[in-house]
Amino acid sequence: MNYIKKSSLLILIFVCLTSFLSAKEKAFRYYLSDYVEYLETPAEYNIENIKNHKNDFKPLDKSQFKKLNNLIRKDGDFLWLRNRFYLPEKLKGQNLGVFIAQLNAADAFYINDTLLRRYGSFPPNQISAGFASQNFMIPQILLNQEGTNEILIQIYPGSIVSLSDYFFIGEQTDVLELAEIKTFFNSRILLICSGIMLVLFIIFFLLFVLLRKYKESVQFMSFSMLLFYSIHFLVPFFITEIPWIKPAFISYFTIIKFFFGVGTFTTIYFANSFIIHYIGIRDSKKIIIIRLLLWIIPTIAILFFNNLNALVKSAPFFTAFLLTQFFFSLPRLFKSFFDKSKRKDAITLLLGFLPVDIGVIIDTIVKVILKIDHMPYFTIYGWLITGNIFLVFLLLRFGKMYINNIELKEQLSSFNTHLEDVVAIRTKEVTEANFILSRGLETVSHVQKNFLPPKSKTLKGWEIAVSYRALDHEVSGDLYDYYYNKSTLYGLGLFDVSGHGIPAGLMTILAKGIISQHFLAGIADKESTSEILKEINKSYIKEKVNVENYITGLLFHFSEFNKNDICSLEVANAGHPYPFIYSKQEDKIIELKYENSDEQYGIIGIEDLEVSFPPVSCRLAVDDILVCYTDGITESVNQKGEYFGKERLMNIIKENKDFSAEEIKDRVIAKYTSFMDQSPITDDISLIILKRTASEDYIEEI
């Protein structure tokens, strides 16, 4: 926070200093911007031709200073600006110069028909004067001390061209001093900052390479790319300081397209990527593709433009692409303020980008409202400060990650040192506990069998068949339950407790009570299955105290049948294999999973773990089949190294769709047994088949 306050103070001091330097006048200045005229000519016209067309010049209004390109009616033509003046008494006999705060075009300056200096270069090797200020020293011999003097400026408007109204004649020392200050703040300092950012880019890219096995490394990658393309964007601001860097065969308009155009879209893309990665969000493949298209399409389109006017007219189109990128980051950033686990990162991002926001506000006031065009772009300096702020934040994150790894290594080293002693003690304890354990297994198995509902059941409109096989001595970590009132089925749950044997079996007993209690209460209060699962998660964490285990599971709620004998179901999933239904009408298998898988995450029983169990709904008609299972089936591997897999399970269901639920269950288990062929089973196995039947055919059991 102190770093940000200091950065904001520096911005304020910089604004005041720049404003002071702009306003300070060390000597008398005679401003020329009120008396400017212009003439459009073919490219071959020189100063001799202009002498014959001096009566053709037209007055140039200040409102046109920012749009000199609009004065050119024919591509390839040049623009000539003229200013005629008498020397004020205060400047007579002095060594004088002319200062232009900004004329970002290739130009040549003449005083009384004598060429003084050129900025940039004309075609074919055209390059703009860029964002540096311009100054022209005038020998006294060229000035008419008593008569009229004439300034002519030949301009090639092959790119974005604007003339500053901060345009005057004054003493040479004053002009040179002001020119150096303006050039430094408008151009030269950006070259220095780009060099710093290049070093930072290399550092953060190397950090990404070194830490790429950690999920947090992606934020180092996006930040390093953001730094690199920030440099890319800034090149037109300082390229005039290093003109040798521009190849002769590349036009300045190409540089504008490639660095300003491509640089803008790429910088915005990685800025949004950094926001997304910093708050720990993983985009779905769909969103990744959309964001890439929003970046690539306008980037490629810009490169095909061959003149400035067409590019300017397309600005609204390109702006729409730029703003759309923020739809994928800003709403998520706003949402993170209400998420306790992400709030700190969201606040950090907001404060980190504060200098940029301040820069945008200042530029809007200075450039748009006050129309002071000779001031530097404060947004750029704001971004440089923002880059340094995130440099500190990311290095602190890296330091924390490094310290955590060191601590983990020390803990592992300590554990290995004492491992032999621990193994010896545990071996003795296990030997002594074997007798107790064998008795305990029988007890837990007996309790489990008594609290689970029947494996086969016929209810109004439903056939239910369950296969339930434990890995360790009939004590299972799987848990199933279904809820019905008289003959009406209204709920079903299937859960898988981590681990095996007595510990897992005991936790199923605890979990069953919690699940039943919350399901019954939640249905009575008309809560969604998602809300019920979240309450189950909270209670289970509280009740299991310090036991290190977790649960995955499914929770279903069934509606009553409508007049067409169709019911609806809603299911919430806590990290469990997706259930699926066979649709008789469509004759296909449909997995029940949330549309955006990135929004469905978390399991039951892990403290401080963020969870999201969005509900999924569908409808079931007569002869439709609902199948849910634990991963003990699908992840079983036979002697050939083949997985049983969910596709195999789906195919068996579809092949036997016309049989009863009990028969379908038996055929699945038969296929599974044949597939395994004496291969060892490594996990508990549960399979539940629910088949819809005609509700009017139901005969209540006696």
XYZ file of C-alpha atoms in Angstrom:
702
model
C 0.000 0.000 0.000
C 2.884 2.421 0.841
C 4.455 1.631 -2.542
C 1.244 2.621 -4.318
C 0.901 5.841 -2.323
C 4.458 6.802 -3.203
C 3.816 6.018 -6.880
C 0.680 8.178 -6.903
C 2.633 11.025 -5.262
C 5.315 10.759 -7.943
C 2.641 11.070 -10.633
C 1.284 14.216 -9.005
C 4.762 15.750 -8.692
C 5.484 14.849 -12.320
C 2.258 16.520 -13.514
C 3.004 19.685 -11.553
C 6.623 19.770 -12.739
C 5.675 19.299 -16.378
C 2.948 21.917 -16.159
C 5.409 24.313 -14.559
C 7.986 23.735 -17.275
C 5.315 24.215 -19.908
C 4.135 27.473 -18.434
C 7.512 28.904 -17.527
C 8.809 31.488 -19.961
C 12.434 32.444 -19.477
C 12.382 34.935 -22.317
C 9.990 36.715 -24.632
C 8.142 34.385 -27.036
C 6.258 35.453 -30.129
C 3.556 32.846 -30.874
C 2.924 32.063 -34.553
C -0.020 29.643 -34.421
C -2.621 32.352 -35.075
C -1.254 33.197 -38.544
C -0.844 29.856 -40.348
C -1.853 29.230 -43.996
C -1.694 26.058 -46.075
C -1.358 24.812 -49.659
C -1.658 21.301 -51.134
C 0.854 20.564 -53.914
C 2.070 17.603 -55.978
C 5.075 15.768 -54.577
C 7.478 17.179 -57.198
C 6.940 20.816 -56.124
C 9.960 22.454 -54.489
C 10.607 25.875 -52.993
C 10.965 27.414 -56.467
C 7.527 26.157 -57.487
C 6.017 27.536 -54.280
C 7.241 31.008 -55.127
C 4.847 30.965 -58.092
C 1.864 29.910 -55.943
C 2.155 32.184 -52.944
C -1.222 33.702 -53.655
C -2.858 30.264 -53.513
C -2.317 29.725 -49.785
C -5.471 29.481 -47.644
C -5.942 30.332 -43.951
C -5.591 27.345 -41.588
C -7.969 27.355 -38.669
C -6.655 26.016 -35.341
C -9.437 23.435 -35.310
C -7.687 21.820 -38.299
C -4.287 21.511 -36.573
C -5.125 18.044 -35.273
C -6.324 16.743 -38.665
C -3.812 17.909 -41.256
C -4.392 14.668 -43.177
C -7.921 15.832 -43.983
C -6.484 18.740 -45.985
C -4.983 16.341 -48.532
C -7.390 15.472 -51.337
C -5.029 13.394 -53.451
C -2.836 10.565 -52.168
C 0.849 11.335 -52.448
C 0.448 15.122 -52.341
C 2.451 17.307 -49.944
C 1.199 20.002 -47.627
C 2.914 23.364 -47.248
C 2.331 25.545 -44.176
C 3.168 29.244 -44.232
C 3.540 31.885 -41.548
C 4.402 35.517 -42.313
C 5.437 37.805 -39.466
C 7.292 40.974 -38.457
C 9.940 40.664 -35.769
C 8.771 42.142 -32.471
C 11.020 44.863 -31.040
C 12.094 42.575 -28.179
C 13.518 40.001 -30.618
C 15.320 42.296 -33.054
C 19.069 41.797 -33.108
C 18.822 38.537 -31.119
C 19.928 34.996 -32.028
C 16.538 33.421 -32.627
C 14.988 30.032 -33.055
C 11.587 28.551 -33.793
C 10.003 25.988 -31.465
C 7.181 23.572 -32.423
C 6.023 21.381 -29.537
C 4.825 18.667 -31.903
C 4.617 18.106 -35.642
C 4.676 14.343 -36.004
C 5.346 14.166 -39.721
C 8.289 14.207 -42.088
C 8.920 17.895 -42.752
C 11.384 20.514 -44.021
C 11.626 24.016 -42.533
C 12.388 27.111 -44.628
C 12.916 30.683 -43.477
C 12.688 33.300 -46.212
C 13.073 30.560 -48.873
C 16.217 29.095 -47.237
C 16.153 25.502 -45.982
C 17.186 25.330 -42.327
C 16.521 21.770 -41.231
C 14.580 18.570 -41.879
C 12.845 16.256 -39.404
C 12.214 12.663 -40.440
C 12.603 11.892 -44.140
C 10.378 12.017 -47.216
C 9.471 9.023 -49.406
C 10.637 6.589 -50.589
C 12.408 6.059 -47.236
C 9.742 7.975 -45.326
C 9.900 8.282 -41.561
C 7.978 10.624 -39.298
C 9.427 13.167 -36.914
C 7.577 11.195 -34.278
C 6.762 12.658 -30.881
C 9.925 14.686 -30.355
C 9.642 18.464 -30.323
C 11.141 20.455 -33.231
C 13.453 23.441 -33.046
C 15.097 25.516 -35.771
C 17.962 27.921 -35.150
C 17.793 30.981 -37.450
C 20.944 32.876 -38.371
C 20.429 36.648 -38.064
C 21.519 37.127 -41.669
C 18.395 35.257 -42.866
C 15.946 37.487 -40.991
C 14.525 40.788 -42.104
C 14.812 42.924 -39.013
C 12.323 45.502 -40.322
C 10.385 43.830 -43.123
C 8.218 40.721 -43.485
C 9.641 37.260 -42.730
C 8.177 34.055 -44.085
C 8.275 30.562 -42.636
C 7.453 27.647 -44.957
C 7.109 24.074 -43.711
C 6.884 21.274 -46.266
C 5.013 18.274 -44.813
C 4.489 14.749 -46.059
C 1.292 13.588 -44.282
C 1.790 9.876 -44.829
C 0.729 8.969 -41.310
C -1.214 10.541 -38.440
C -0.222 14.222 -38.536
C -1.047 16.978 -36.060
C 0.474 20.411 -35.490
C 0.729 21.779 -31.963
C -0.486 25.316 -31.368
C 2.489 25.676 -29.009
C 4.449 27.242 -31.887
C 6.625 30.330 -31.342
C 9.789 32.236 -32.224
C 12.113 33.210 -29.401
C 15.707 33.409 -28.191
C 17.855 30.403 -29.144
C 18.777 29.484 -25.551
C 15.112 29.447 -24.583
C 14.144 27.354 -27.626
C 16.940 24.820 -27.124
C 16.233 24.380 -23.423
C 12.496 23.898 -23.935
C 13.085 21.538 -26.899
C 15.332 19.313 -24.787
C 12.782 19.162 -21.979
C 9.887 18.350 -24.307
C 11.838 15.762 -26.292
C 12.961 14.085 -23.087
C 9.458 13.742 -21.619
C 7.702 12.999 -24.925
C 10.169 10.569 -26.440
C 13.606 9.965 -24.953
C 12.468 8.847 -21.504
C 10.256 6.213 -23.134
C 13.332 4.713 -24.790
C 14.972 4.409 -21.368
C 11.831 2.901 -19.824
C 11.541 0.425 -22.702
C 15.075 -0.739 -21.977
C 14.116 -1.313 -18.338
C 10.980 -3.179 -19.360
C 13.033 -5.368 -21.705
C 15.197 -6.461 -18.764
C 12.067 -7.133 -16.684
C 10.559 -9.121 -19.565
C 13.615 -11.392 -19.646
C 13.505 -11.867 -15.855
C 9.825 -12.791 -15.737
C 10.003 -15.007 -18.800
C 12.856 -16.957 -17.200
C 10.798 -17.246 -14.004
C 7.943 -18.676 -16.083
C 10.282 -21.212 -17.700
C 11.772 -22.236 -14.346
C 8.370 -22.500 -12.600
C 6.281 -23.826 -15.494
C 5.355 -26.992 -13.601
C 3.487 -24.825 -11.076
C 0.038 -23.554 -12.039
C 0.945 -20.077 -10.713
C 3.619 -19.734 -13.405
C 1.058 -18.683 -16.018
C 0.785 -15.234 -14.413
C 4.548 -14.762 -14.875
C 4.146 -15.658 -18.555
C 1.245 -13.270 -19.175
C 3.030 -10.445 -17.307
C 6.262 -10.969 -19.255
C 4.320 -10.866 -22.543
C 2.526 -7.740 -21.338
C 5.904 -6.066 -20.738
C 7.230 -7.158 -24.138
C 4.257 -5.860 -26.097
C 4.214 -2.653 -24.077
C 7.696 -2.050 -25.519
C 6.311 -3.030 -28.915
C 3.571 -0.393 -28.559
C 6.021 2.339 -27.476
C 8.415 1.973 -30.437
C 6.796 4.763 -32.566
C 7.277 7.174 -29.652
C 11.059 6.830 -29.643
C 12.003 5.448 -33.072
C 13.105 8.926 -34.194
C 15.745 8.791 -31.457
C 17.279 5.724 -33.148
C 16.433 6.181 -36.875
C 19.010 3.582 -37.956
C 16.769 0.869 -36.503
C 14.207 1.336 -39.300
C 15.007 -0.612 -42.535
C 14.865 1.565 -45.671
C 12.280 -0.644 -47.377
C 9.665 -0.283 -44.582
C 7.333 2.722 -44.708
C 6.451 4.689 -41.607
C 2.773 3.826 -42.083
C 3.788 0.151 -41.850
C 5.533 0.918 -38.562
C 2.396 2.660 -37.288
C 0.250 -0.349 -38.251
C 2.604 -2.936 -36.845
C 3.596 -1.234 -33.593
C 0.612 0.967 -32.735
C -2.057 -1.269 -34.263
C -0.793 -4.768 -33.522
C 0.871 -3.538 -30.323
C -2.375 -2.097 -28.979
C -4.403 -5.291 -29.473
C -1.638 -7.559 -28.200
C -0.988 -5.419 -25.123
C -4.700 -5.337 -24.272
C -4.958 -9.111 -24.800
C -2.121 -9.882 -22.384
C -3.306 -7.220 -19.901
C -6.648 -9.034 -19.666
C -4.874 -12.413 -19.539
C -2.782 -11.164 -16.626
C -5.912 -10.022 -14.737
C -7.547 -13.425 -15.291
C -4.446 -15.386 -14.282
C -3.660 -13.195 -11.278
C -7.034 -13.859 -9.639
C -6.601 -17.575 -10.316
C -9.265 -18.194 -12.973
C -8.870 -20.924 -15.578
C -10.662 -20.197 -18.835
C -12.614 -22.884 -20.631
C -11.492 -23.850 -24.143
C -14.467 -21.946 -25.544
C -13.474 -18.679 -23.848
C -9.815 -19.142 -24.796
C -10.784 -19.511 -28.462
C -13.112 -16.479 -28.360
C -10.455 -14.269 -26.766
C -7.837 -15.417 -29.279
C -10.175 -14.586 -32.161
C -10.884 -11.139 -30.682
C -7.126 -10.603 -30.719
C -6.127 -12.241 -34.010
C -8.914 -11.002 -36.338
C -8.378 -7.228 -35.881
C -4.600 -7.705 -35.663
C -4.489 -9.331 -39.085
C -7.068 -6.895 -40.495
C -4.932 -3.874 -39.546
C -1.979 -5.178 -41.561
C -4.053 -5.176 -44.783
C -4.832 -1.443 -44.695
C -2.827 0.602 -47.211
C -3.786 4.152 -46.262
C -4.406 6.095 -43.099
C -7.875 7.421 -43.898
C -9.320 3.921 -44.286
C -7.695 2.894 -41.007
C -9.090 5.905 -39.147
C -12.609 5.282 -40.494
C -12.415 1.711 -39.161
C -11.523 2.875 -35.649
C -15.031 2.120 -34.196
C -14.793 -1.446 -35.505
C -11.401 -1.995 -33.876
C -12.461 -0.261 -30.653
C -15.349 -2.740 -30.312
C -12.857 -5.633 -30.427
C -10.662 -3.944 -27.821
C -13.512 -3.308 -25.385
C -14.910 -6.830 -25.802
C -11.672 -8.258 -24.356
C -12.488 -6.530 -21.056
C -15.849 -8.359 -20.845
C -13.858 -11.492 -19.971
C -11.815 -9.895 -17.180
C -13.568 -6.937 -15.520
C -16.806 -8.777 -14.523
C -14.696 -11.566 -13.007
C -12.528 -9.020 -11.221
C -15.670 -7.380 -9.820
C -17.049 -10.782 -8.778
C -13.792 -11.577 -6.979
C -14.419 -8.719 -4.524
C -17.281 -10.799 -3.094
C -15.191 -13.981 -2.907
C -13.244 -14.122 0.346
C -10.508 -16.328 -1.118
C -9.877 -13.965 -4.070
C -10.699 -10.570 -2.561
C -7.099 -9.748 -1.670
C -5.892 -10.428 -5.218
C -8.759 -8.376 -6.663
C -7.860 -5.398 -4.457
C -4.203 -5.777 -5.429
C -5.122 -5.653 -9.121
C -7.325 -2.616 -8.624
C -4.595 -0.712 -6.755
C -1.890 -1.897 -9.145
C -3.705 -0.471 -12.174
C -4.562 2.759 -10.334
C -1.657 4.736 -11.888
C -2.915 3.809 -15.377
C -6.434 4.891 -14.452
C -5.106 8.191 -13.100
C -3.108 8.656 -16.309
C -6.207 8.077 -18.447
C -8.150 10.656 -16.407
C -5.342 13.224 -16.667
C -4.955 12.666 -20.433
C -8.701 13.008 -20.919
C -8.725 16.302 -19.041
C -5.537 17.670 -20.630
C -5.892 16.402 -24.212
C -9.654 16.267 -24.732
C -11.211 18.844 -22.408
C -8.428 21.459 -22.098
C -7.005 20.586 -25.555
C -3.391 21.053 -24.471
C -1.636 18.933 -27.078
C 2.007 19.600 -26.145
C 1.810 17.725 -22.812
C 3.146 14.141 -22.661
C 0.850 11.114 -22.443
C 0.451 10.455 -18.728
C -1.259 7.117 -19.360
C 2.074 5.768 -20.611
C 3.865 6.901 -17.454
C 1.032 5.474 -15.389
C 1.561 2.136 -17.080
C 5.298 2.257 -16.348
C 4.520 2.787 -12.652
C 1.920 -0.015 -12.774
C 4.542 -2.327 -14.265
C 6.869 -1.649 -11.349
C 4.078 -2.168 -8.817
C 3.268 -5.609 -10.236
C 6.972 -6.355 -10.396
C 7.007 -6.038 -6.592
C 3.767 -8.024 -6.140
C 4.902 -10.888 -8.367
C 8.340 -11.055 -6.789
C 6.669 -11.244 -3.371
C 4.518 -14.104 -4.667
C 7.596 -15.828 -6.035
C 9.351 -15.369 -2.689
C 6.403 -16.842 -0.830
C 6.299 -19.803 -3.230
C 10.041 -20.324 -2.806
C 9.828 -20.206 1.007
C 6.950 -22.696 0.986
C 8.998 -25.077 -1.153
C 11.993 -24.769 1.195
C 9.780 -25.526 4.202
C 8.267 -28.517 2.404
C 11.738 -29.883 1.584
C 12.787 -29.493 5.223
C 9.691 -31.332 6.376
C 10.330 -34.164 3.898
C 13.971 -34.342 5.000
C 12.918 -34.572 8.639
C 10.360 -37.232 7.786
C 12.917 -39.340 5.884
C 15.351 -39.086 8.803
C 12.837 -40.602 11.175
C 11.148 -42.889 8.670
C 12.774 -46.106 9.845
C 11.780 -45.477 13.467
C 8.263 -44.581 12.435
C 7.939 -47.743 10.302
C 9.132 -49.931 13.172
C 6.655 -48.378 15.591
C 3.804 -48.582 13.112
C 4.598 -52.233 12.304
C 4.308 -53.131 15.957
C 1.077 -51.200 16.305
C -0.413 -52.872 13.223
C 0.501 -56.327 14.505
C -1.163 -55.650 17.836
C -4.207 -54.190 16.149
C -4.785 -57.049 13.704
C -6.944 -58.991 16.123
C -8.985 -55.902 17.044
C -9.211 -54.961 13.389
C -10.704 -58.268 12.312
C -13.420 -57.842 14.921
C -13.901 -54.220 13.929
C -14.359 -55.079 10.255
C -17.185 -57.448 11.094
C -18.883 -54.813 13.252
C -18.610 -51.975 10.701
C -19.738 -54.264 7.878
C -22.798 -55.292 9.900
C -23.693 -51.643 10.660
C -23.282 -50.649 7.014
C -25.536 -53.392 5.758
C -28.255 -52.313 8.155
C -28.307 -48.604 7.394
C -28.222 -48.891 3.597
C -31.576 -49.219 1.784
C -32.454 -52.385 -0.185
C -30.417 -53.039 -3.326
C -33.578 -53.608 -5.353
C -36.778 -51.618 -5.116
C -39.872 -50.934 -7.204
C -41.597 -47.594 -6.662
C -44.274 -45.691 -8.538
C -42.804 -45.073 -12.006
C -39.377 -46.461 -11.076
C -37.316 -49.628 -10.918
C -34.167 -49.374 -8.777
C -31.269 -51.829 -8.888
C -27.977 -51.429 -6.990
C -24.679 -53.304 -7.162
C -22.552 -52.602 -4.088
C -19.207 -54.373 -3.671
C -16.605 -53.526 -0.989
C -12.863 -53.859 -1.499
C -11.966 -54.739 2.125
C -13.907 -57.462 3.907
C -17.381 -56.134 3.064
C -16.555 -52.662 4.521
C -16.981 -50.066 1.801
C -16.141 -46.408 1.445
C -19.057 -46.027 -0.979
C -22.413 -44.826 0.244
C -25.774 -44.810 -1.499
C -29.216 -43.841 -0.314
C -32.600 -43.105 -1.850
C -35.504 -41.235 -0.358
C -39.181 -42.012 -0.870
C -42.493 -41.346 0.767
C -44.760 -44.368 0.572
C -44.406 -45.221 -3.117
C -43.041 -41.859 -4.392
C -39.315 -41.519 -5.069
C -38.067 -37.969 -4.543
C -34.322 -38.262 -3.881
C -31.160 -40.276 -4.475
C -27.557 -39.946 -3.352
C -24.341 -41.738 -4.280
C -21.105 -40.817 -2.469
C -17.525 -42.089 -2.414
C -15.483 -41.546 0.770
C -11.713 -41.439 0.271
C -9.803 -44.447 1.555
C -10.859 -48.031 2.246
C -11.600 -50.371 5.099
C -12.706 -49.396 8.598
C -11.747 -45.646 8.424
C -13.718 -45.127 5.234
C -16.537 -47.324 6.485
C -16.865 -45.340 9.712
C -16.918 -42.060 7.791
C -19.769 -43.366 5.608
C -21.802 -43.879 8.784
C -21.123 -40.271 9.835
C -21.755 -38.957 6.325
C -25.065 -40.782 5.870
C -26.637 -39.071 8.850
C -25.429 -35.639 7.739
C -26.562 -36.156 4.140
C -30.008 -37.455 5.086
C -30.582 -34.668 7.599
C -29.689 -31.889 5.178
C -31.461 -33.432 2.196
C -34.757 -33.852 4.013
C -34.546 -30.377 5.568
C -33.463 -28.796 2.274
C -36.291 -30.339 0.268
C -38.781 -29.186 2.891
C -37.370 -25.636 2.554
C -37.407 -25.905 -1.272
C -33.626 -25.507 -1.544
C -31.755 -26.573 -4.681
C -29.523 -29.648 -4.647
C -26.584 -27.251 -5.052
C -27.449 -25.421 -1.822
C -28.029 -28.710 0.007
C -24.630 -30.074 -1.048
C -22.923 -26.904 0.190
C -24.616 -27.291 3.591
C -23.588 -30.961 3.681
C -19.998 -29.870 2.980
C -20.008 -27.383 5.870
C -21.499 -29.864 8.351
C -19.202 -32.706 7.323
C -16.094 -30.517 7.761
C -17.335 -29.500 11.200
C -18.303 -33.020 12.350
C -15.286 -34.989 11.119
C -12.979 -32.675 13.108
C -9.354 -33.602 12.276
C -9.925 -36.691 10.139
C -8.045 -36.243 6.853
C -10.448 -37.454 4.217
C -12.913 -36.142 1.653
C -16.029 -37.231 -0.247
C -17.144 -37.024 -3.851
C -20.793 -37.516 -4.641
C -24.045 -36.945 -6.480
C -27.332 -35.709 -5.033
C -30.560 -36.056 -7.038
C -34.016 -34.597 -6.482
C -36.976 -35.956 -8.482
C -40.225 -34.131 -9.198
C -43.686 -35.664 -9.358
C -44.966 -37.035 -12.676
C -46.901 -34.681 -14.945
C -49.954 -35.618 -17.014
C -47.661 -37.075 -19.697
C -45.997 -39.296 -17.097
C -42.754 -37.309 -17.316
C -40.734 -36.242 -14.296
C -37.887 -33.786 -13.883
C -34.674 -34.366 -12.007
C -32.078 -31.975 -10.634
C -28.600 -33.188 -9.750
C -25.633 -31.478 -8.092
C -22.178 -32.978 -8.491
C -19.320 -32.718 -5.971
C -16.325 -33.951 -7.965
C -17.943 -37.297 -8.835
C -17.986 -39.119 -12.206
C -20.792 -37.652 -14.312
C -24.030 -39.683 -14.250
C -25.773 -40.254 -17.546
C -29.209 -41.091 -18.900
C -30.353 -43.191 -21.803
C -33.106 -41.309 -23.641
C -35.600 -43.657 -25.244
C -37.002 -40.951 -27.523
C -33.601 -39.890 -28.863
C -32.049 -43.354 -28.553
C -28.796 -41.943 -27.182
C -26.755 -41.549 -24.027
C -26.564 -38.054 -22.470
C -24.054 -37.110 -19.736
C -25.449 -34.910 -16.981
C -22.818 -32.212 -16.551
C -22.855 -28.454 -16.229
C -22.442 -26.560 -19.506
C -19.307 -24.711 -18.357
C -17.180 -27.329 -16.612
C -14.889 -24.625 -15.177
C -17.784 -23.423 -13.008
C -18.301 -26.878 -11.458
C -15.517 -27.641 -8.992
C -14.735 -28.740 -5.450
C -15.361 -31.784 -3.277
C -16.858 -32.363 0.170
C -14.795 -32.260 3.355
C -11.803 -30.017 2.572
C -11.645 -26.967 4.820
C -11.131 -23.575 3.084
C -11.489 -25.190 -0.338
C -13.712 -23.120 -2.632
C -16.599 -25.192 -4.015
C -19.201 -24.729 -6.723
C -21.895 -27.361 -7.290
C -24.204 -25.830 -9.937
C -27.336 -27.933 -10.485
C -28.082 -29.724 -13.763
C -31.655 -30.508 -14.788
C -33.285 -32.867 -17.285
C -36.555 -34.762 -17.866
C -37.175 -38.509 -17.880
C -39.998 -40.261 -19.678
C -41.096 -43.880 -19.576
C -38.275 -46.324 -20.513
C -35.548 -43.730 -19.923
C -32.661 -45.011 -17.788
C -30.582 -43.128 -15.218
C -27.125 -44.549 -14.394
C -24.731 -43.406 -11.681
C -21.600 -45.147 -10.451
C -18.346 -44.737 -8.546
C -15.006 -44.672 -10.331
C -14.174 -48.126 -8.965
C -15.921 -49.530 -12.071
C -14.665 -47.258 -14.834
C -11.067 -47.073 -13.583
C -10.642 -50.827 -13.148
C -7.761 -52.211 -15.235
C -7.551 -55.804 -16.519
C -4.449 -57.899 -17.168
C -4.047 -56.349 -20.647
C -3.753 -52.886 -19.128
C -7.161 -51.832 -20.483
C -9.540 -49.594 -18.540
C -13.158 -50.666 -18.262
C -14.051 -47.017 -18.948
C -17.320 -45.113 -19.076
C -17.747 -45.652 -22.848
C -17.870 -49.421 -22.311
C -20.405 -48.919 -19.514
C -22.556 -46.681 -21.723
C -22.508 -49.225 -24.563
C -23.631 -52.035 -22.257
C -26.542 -49.919 -20.994
C -27.631 -49.068 -24.526
C -27.377 -52.679 -25.682
C -29.617 -53.815 -22.807
C -32.021 -50.858 -22.711
C -35.118 -53.025 -23.128
C -34.522 -55.071 -19.970
C -35.568 -54.254 -16.400
C -33.288 -52.294 -14.090
C -32.307 -55.453 -12.219
C -31.488 -57.317 -15.453
C -29.468 -54.377 -16.789
C -27.496 -54.249 -13.548
C -26.796 -57.999 -13.680
C -25.628 -57.786 -17.309
C -23.276 -54.889 -16.525
C -21.734 -56.803 -13.619
C -21.425 -59.932 -15.771
C -19.599 -57.968 -18.487
C -17.413 -56.348 -15.842
C -16.487 -59.721 -14.280
C -15.624 -61.129 -17.693
C -13.565 -58.059 -18.555
C -11.508 -58.240 -15.335
C -10.878 -62.004 -15.681
C -9.293 -62.627 -12.267
C -7.513 -59.226 -12.270
C -7.404 -57.736 -8.749
C -9.987 -55.093 -7.854
C -8.426 -51.952 -6.382
C -11.429 -49.916 -5.256
C -14.959 -50.170 -3.916
C -17.578 -50.571 -6.645
C -21.083 -49.123 -6.702
C -23.539 -49.014 -9.590
C -27.112 -47.724 -9.493
C -29.611 -48.277 -12.309
C -32.950 -46.422 -12.252
C -35.394 -47.164 -15.024
C -38.590 -45.257 -15.630
C -41.762 -47.311 -15.823
C -45.364 -46.320 -16.432
C -46.560 -44.834 -13.140
C -50.147 -46.013 -13.642
C -48.934 -49.634 -13.803
C -47.499 -49.517 -10.306
C -49.016 -51.940 -7.791
C -48.118 -51.096 -4.215
C -46.280 -53.853 -2.356
C -48.185 -55.500 0.501
